[in-house]
Amino acid sequence: MSSTCNCVAGAARAIKSTTAFRPPVQTSARRTFASASSRFSVPSRELAGFKSQCAWKAENNASAEARRANIAQGQLRMFSSSSPRHKLKTIEQVRARNKSGPFNLTAAILFVATAGGLYTYFTYEKERMARQRIANQTKGVGKPKVGGPFDLVDHNGKPFTHEDMQGRYSLVYFGFSHCPDICPDELDKMALMYDKVKEQCGVELLPLMITCDPARDTPEVLKEYLAEFHPAILGLTGTYDNIKQTCKEYRVYFSTPSTVKPGQDYLVDHSIYFYLMDPEGDFVEAIGRNFTADQAARIIADHIKDWEKPLKKDRWA
């Protein structure tokens, strides 16, 4: 035990003696190391300036990054008004956005409306071109195929020629007052056609009935007979030769005898058509018994609407 304590005490004295001994240091050497250390040291002012310069550059870099981000966001807003994808927080929002896609109810309505408008336009143009083709085909070169000059008398006793038909459309029918059934039916249809066309186009149609029986259909007889159907229907009559020439111009067949004694009974046969003539006296279309009043009125009204030249309405006012 005592030997161990002696050893510890001797070690402590050795350490103490070593610490107490300090060899002399040259002053020049101390200055040399001091000067060397001073060369590598940075003054506090320069260090503070360096730190502030670094902070300024960092702030500038941050500002530049912020400006670039703002520009990018502005460009995104210029080309798109929808919300960005990163703002869609929930699955329901994403599904709702993707579910609609480029097609929605408004787009569907616009598409259907546009398609319907185009279909209606092209259908109307197709029908108009067909009517124009029919009207052009029926016109003769130099001399009309149907229709021409005539000189007759109306049911008021006034002269009436083909020139009096100028200025508006005319609907010409050939019949006679003693017709048992066909002529009354067709004149009823003519009255309905006239009223329907008048509702759509105004007073643009002149309804005429030219008799095929001039021996019995005098102006007074025609005026009383046609008053039962419509006051606008104008009856025309004349001599046998004038009626025959008029029927020839319109390509109408009739079998009235040329010489008839007073009170003698005879049969009259004739073609059953309505002849539509345009404001220039040219034949447009023949309307047969297979057309109803509504169908015939629609055909006439369409032709009147297709007419592009001015009409002489003042002479029929």
mmCIF file with all atom_site columns, C-alpha atoms in Angstrom, residues 71-162:
data_model
loop_
_atom_site.group_PDB
_atom_site.id
_atom_site.type_symbol
_atom_site.label_atom_id
_atom_site.label_alt_id
_atom_site.label_comp_id
_atom_site.label_asym_id
_atom_site.label_entity_id
_atom_site.label_seq_id
_atom_site.pdbx_PDB_ins_code
_atom_site.Cartn_x
_atom_site.Cartn_y
_atom_site.Cartn_z
_atom_site.occupancy
_atom_site.B_iso_or_equiv
_atom_site.pdbx_formal_charge
_atom_site.auth_seq_id
_atom_site.auth_comp_id
_atom_site.auth_asym_id
_atom_site.auth_atom_id
_atom_site.pdbx_PDB_model_num
ATOM 1  C CA . ILE A 1 71  ? -44.186  35.294 -65.314  1.00 0.00 ? 71  ILE A CA 1
ATOM 2  C CA . ALA A 1 72  ? -44.771  31.584 -65.746  1.00 0.00 ? 72  ALA A CA 1
ATOM 3  C CA . GLN A 1 73  ? -47.998  31.829 -63.794  1.00 0.00 ? 73  GLN A CA 1
ATOM 4  C CA . GLY A 1 74  ? -49.110  34.846 -65.869  1.00 0.00 ? 74  GLY A CA 1
ATOM 5  C CA . GLN A 1 75  ? -48.457  32.981 -69.118  1.00 0.00 ? 75  GLN A CA 1
ATOM 6  C CA . LEU A 1 76  ? -50.469  30.075 -67.823  1.00 0.00 ? 76  LEU A CA 1
ATOM 7  C CA . ARG A 1 77  ? -53.395  32.393 -67.085  1.00 0.00 ? 77  ARG A CA 1
ATOM 8  C CA . MET A 1 78  ? -53.139  33.975 -70.531  1.00 0.00 ? 78  MET A CA 1
ATOM 9  C CA . PHE A 1 79  ? -53.719  30.689 -72.324  1.00 0.00 ? 79  PHE A CA 1
ATOM 10 C CA . SER A 1 80  ? -56.016  28.957 -69.879  1.00 0.00 ? 80  SER A CA 1
ATOM 11 C CA . SER A 1 81  ? -58.836  30.165 -67.684  1.00 0.00 ? 81  SER A CA 1
ATOM 12 C CA . SER A 1 82  ? -59.335  26.858 -65.935  1.00 0.00 ? 82  SER A CA 1
ATOM 13 C CA . SER A 1 83  ? -57.972  26.128 -62.525  1.00 0.00 ? 83  SER A CA 1
ATOM 14 C CA . PRO A 1 84  ? -54.546  24.467 -62.408  1.00 0.00 ? 84  PRO A CA 1
ATOM 15 C CA . ARG A 1 85  ? -54.279  20.799 -61.732  1.00 0.00 ? 85  ARG A CA 1
ATOM 16 C CA . HIS A 1 86  ? -52.495  21.297 -58.400  1.00 0.00 ? 86  HIS A CA 1
ATOM 17 C CA . LYS A 1 87  ? -55.549  23.133 -57.021  1.00 0.00 ? 87  LYS A CA 1
ATOM 18 C CA . LEU A 1 88  ? -57.728  20.083 -57.378  1.00 0.00 ? 88  LEU A CA 1
ATOM 19 C CA . LYS A 1 89  ? -57.482  18.761 -53.852  1.00 0.00 ? 89  LYS A CA 1
ATOM 20 C CA . THR A 1 90  ? -59.919  15.848 -53.811  1.00 0.00 ? 90  THR A CA 1
ATOM 21 C CA . ILE A 1 91  ? -60.604  12.832 -56.010  1.00 0.00 ? 91  ILE A CA 1
ATOM 22 C CA . GLU A 1 92  ? -64.174  14.063 -56.558  1.00 0.00 ? 92  GLU A CA 1
ATOM 23 C CA . GLN A 1 93  ? -62.875  17.327 -58.034  1.00 0.00 ? 93  GLN A CA 1
ATOM 24 C CA . VAL A 1 94  ? -60.533  15.480 -60.381  1.00 0.00 ? 94  VAL A CA 1
ATOM 25 C CA . ARG A 1 95  ? -63.327  13.147 -61.504  1.00 0.00 ? 95  ARG A CA 1
ATOM 26 C CA . ALA A 1 96  ? -65.734  16.035 -62.007  1.00 0.00 ? 96  ALA A CA 1
ATOM 27 C CA . ARG A 1 97  ? -63.153  17.855 -64.132  1.00 0.00 ? 97  ARG A CA 1
ATOM 28 C CA . ASN A 1 98  ? -62.307  14.836 -66.257  1.00 0.00 ? 98  ASN A CA 1
ATOM 29 C CA . LYS A 1 99  ? -65.917  13.686 -66.562  1.00 0.00 ? 99  LYS A CA 1
ATOM 30 C CA . SER A 1 100 ? -67.144  16.673 -68.569  1.00 0.00 ? 100 SER A CA 1
ATOM 31 C CA . GLY A 1 101 ? -64.212  16.835 -70.985  1.00 0.00 ? 101 GLY A CA 1
ATOM 32 C CA . PRO A 1 102 ? -64.495  19.053 -74.088  1.00 0.00 ? 102 PRO A CA 1
ATOM 33 C CA . PHE A 1 103 ? -68.202  18.181 -74.593  1.00 0.00 ? 103 PHE A CA 1
ATOM 34 C CA . ASN A 1 104 ? -70.956  19.474 -72.348  1.00 0.00 ? 104 ASN A CA 1
ATOM 35 C CA . LEU A 1 105 ? -74.634  20.408 -72.602  1.00 0.00 ? 105 LEU A CA 1
ATOM 36 C CA . THR A 1 106 ? -73.969  23.814 -74.169  1.00 0.00 ? 106 THR A CA 1
ATOM 37 C CA . ALA A 1 107 ? -71.701  22.339 -76.828  1.00 0.00 ? 107 ALA A CA 1
ATOM 38 C CA . ALA A 1 108 ? -74.280  19.654 -77.606  1.00 0.00 ? 108 ALA A CA 1
ATOM 39 C CA . ILE A 1 109 ? -77.072  22.229 -78.011  1.00 0.00 ? 109 ILE A CA 1
ATOM 40 C CA . LEU A 1 110 ? -74.928  24.385 -80.308  1.00 0.00 ? 110 LEU A CA 1
ATOM 41 C CA . PHE A 1 111 ? -73.988  21.365 -82.398  1.00 0.00 ? 111 PHE A CA 1
ATOM 42 C CA . VAL A 1 112 ? -77.608  20.221 -82.811  1.00 0.00 ? 112 VAL A CA 1
ATOM 43 C CA . ALA A 1 113 ? -78.795  23.769 -83.612  1.00 0.00 ? 113 ALA A CA 1
ATOM 44 C CA . THR A 1 114 ? -76.074  24.240 -86.235  1.00 0.00 ? 114 THR A CA 1
ATOM 45 C CA . ALA A 1 115 ? -76.796  20.880 -87.841  1.00 0.00 ? 115 ALA A CA 1
ATOM 46 C CA . GLY A 1 116 ? -80.531  21.623 -87.933  1.00 0.00 ? 116 GLY A CA 1
ATOM 47 C CA . GLY A 1 117 ? -79.971  25.031 -89.477  1.00 0.00 ? 117 GLY A CA 1
ATOM 48 C CA . LEU A 1 118 ? -77.706  23.632 -92.182  1.00 0.00 ? 118 LEU A CA 1
ATOM 49 C CA . TYR A 1 119 ? -80.182  20.844 -92.968  1.00 0.00 ? 119 TYR A CA 1
ATOM 50 C CA . THR A 1 120 ? -83.076  23.304 -93.255  1.00 0.00 ? 120 THR A CA 1
ATOM 51 C CA . TYR A 1 121 ? -81.061  25.670 -95.445  1.00 0.00 ? 121 TYR A CA 1
ATOM 52 C CA . PHE A 1 122 ? -79.842  23.000 -97.866  1.00 0.00 ? 122 PHE A CA 1
ATOM 53 C CA . THR A 1 123 ? -83.310  21.408 -98.032  1.00 0.00 ? 123 THR A CA 1
ATOM 54 C CA . TYR A 1 124 ? -84.870  24.763 -98.924  1.00 0.00 ? 124 TYR A CA 1
ATOM 55 C CA . GLU A 1 125 ? -82.187  25.458 -101.522 1.00 0.00 ? 125 GLU A CA 1
ATOM 56 C CA . LYS A 1 126 ? -82.698  22.022 -103.056 1.00 0.00 ? 126 LYS A CA 1
ATOM 57 C CA . GLU A 1 127 ? -86.452  22.596 -103.386 1.00 0.00 ? 127 GLU A CA 1
ATOM 58 C CA . ARG A 1 128 ? -85.913  26.095 -104.753 1.00 0.00 ? 128 ARG A CA 1
ATOM 59 C CA . MET A 1 129 ? -83.505  24.842 -107.409 1.00 0.00 ? 129 MET A CA 1
ATOM 60 C CA . ALA A 1 130 ? -85.992  22.120 -108.377 1.00 0.00 ? 130 ALA A CA 1
ATOM 61 C CA . ARG A 1 131 ? -88.769  24.712 -108.794 1.00 0.00 ? 131 ARG A CA 1
ATOM 62 C CA . GLN A 1 132 ? -86.487  26.936 -110.822 1.00 0.00 ? 132 GLN A CA 1
ATOM 63 C CA . ARG A 1 133 ? -85.512  24.010 -113.036 1.00 0.00 ? 133 ARG A CA 1
ATOM 64 C CA . ILE A 1 134 ? -89.177  23.194 -113.653 1.00 0.00 ? 134 ILE A CA 1
ATOM 65 C CA . ALA A 1 135 ? -89.967  26.820 -114.470 1.00 0.00 ? 135 ALA A CA 1
ATOM 66 C CA . ASN A 1 136 ? -87.022  27.059 -116.884 1.00 0.00 ? 136 ASN A CA 1
ATOM 67 C CA . GLN A 1 137 ? -87.861  23.788 -118.613 1.00 0.00 ? 137 GLN A CA 1
ATOM 68 C CA . THR A 1 138 ? -91.435  24.834 -119.309 1.00 0.00 ? 138 THR A CA 1
ATOM 69 C CA . LYS A 1 139 ? -90.433  28.055 -121.033 1.00 0.00 ? 139 LYS A CA 1
ATOM 70 C CA . GLY A 1 140 ? -90.169  27.843 -124.780 1.00 0.00 ? 140 GLY A CA 1
ATOM 71 C CA . VAL A 1 141 ? -87.529  29.391 -126.984 1.00 0.00 ? 141 VAL A CA 1
ATOM 72 C CA . GLY A 1 142 ? -89.041  32.310 -128.886 1.00 0.00 ? 142 GLY A CA 1
ATOM 73 C CA . LYS A 1 143 ? -92.625  31.121 -128.343 1.00 0.00 ? 143 LYS A CA 1
ATOM 74 C CA . PRO A 1 144 ? -93.999  29.699 -125.063 1.00 0.00 ? 144 PRO A CA 1
ATOM 75 C CA . LYS A 1 145 ? -94.990  26.044 -125.018 1.00 0.00 ? 145 LYS A CA 1
ATOM 76 C CA . VAL A 1 146 ? -98.056  26.848 -122.879 1.00 0.00 ? 146 VAL A CA 1
ATOM 77 C CA . GLY A 1 147 ? -99.810  30.211 -122.941 1.00 0.00 ? 147 GLY A CA 1
ATOM 78 C CA . GLY A 1 148 ? -99.838  33.005 -125.457 1.00 0.00 ? 148 GLY A CA 1
ATOM 79 C CA . PRO A 1 149 ? -101.789 36.016 -126.747 1.00 0.00 ? 149 PRO A CA 1
ATOM 80 C CA . PHE A 1 150 ? -105.584 36.051 -126.568 1.00 0.00 ? 150 PHE A CA 1
ATOM 81 C CA . ASP A 1 151 ? -108.419 38.583 -126.763 1.00 0.00 ? 151 ASP A CA 1
ATOM 82 C CA . LEU A 1 152 ? -111.463 37.879 -124.599 1.00 0.00 ? 152 LEU A CA 1
ATOM 83 C CA . VAL A 1 153 ? -114.086 39.606 -122.426 1.00 0.00 ? 153 VAL A CA 1
ATOM 84 C CA . ASP A 1 154 ? -114.379 39.342 -118.655 1.00 0.00 ? 154 ASP A CA 1
ATOM 85 C CA . HIS A 1 155 ? -117.620 38.716 -116.736 1.00 0.00 ? 155 HIS A CA 1
ATOM 86 C CA . ASN A 1 156 ? -118.053 42.482 -116.279 1.00 0.00 ? 156 ASN A CA 1
ATOM 87 C CA . GLY A 1 157 ? -118.180 42.974 -120.055 1.00 0.00 ? 157 GLY A CA 1
ATOM 88 C CA . LYS A 1 158 ? -114.709 44.581 -120.257 1.00 0.00 ? 158 LYS A CA 1
ATOM 89 C CA . PRO A 1 159 ? -112.034 43.524 -122.766 1.00 0.00 ? 159 PRO A CA 1
ATOM 90 C CA . PHE A 1 160 ? -109.350 41.297 -121.294 1.00 0.00 ? 160 PHE A CA 1
ATOM 91 C CA . THR A 1 161 ? -106.155 40.223 -123.072 1.00 0.00 ? 161 THR A CA 1
ATOM 92 C CA . HIS A 1 162 ? -102.984 38.369 -122.114 1.00 0.00 ? 162 HIS A CA 1
#
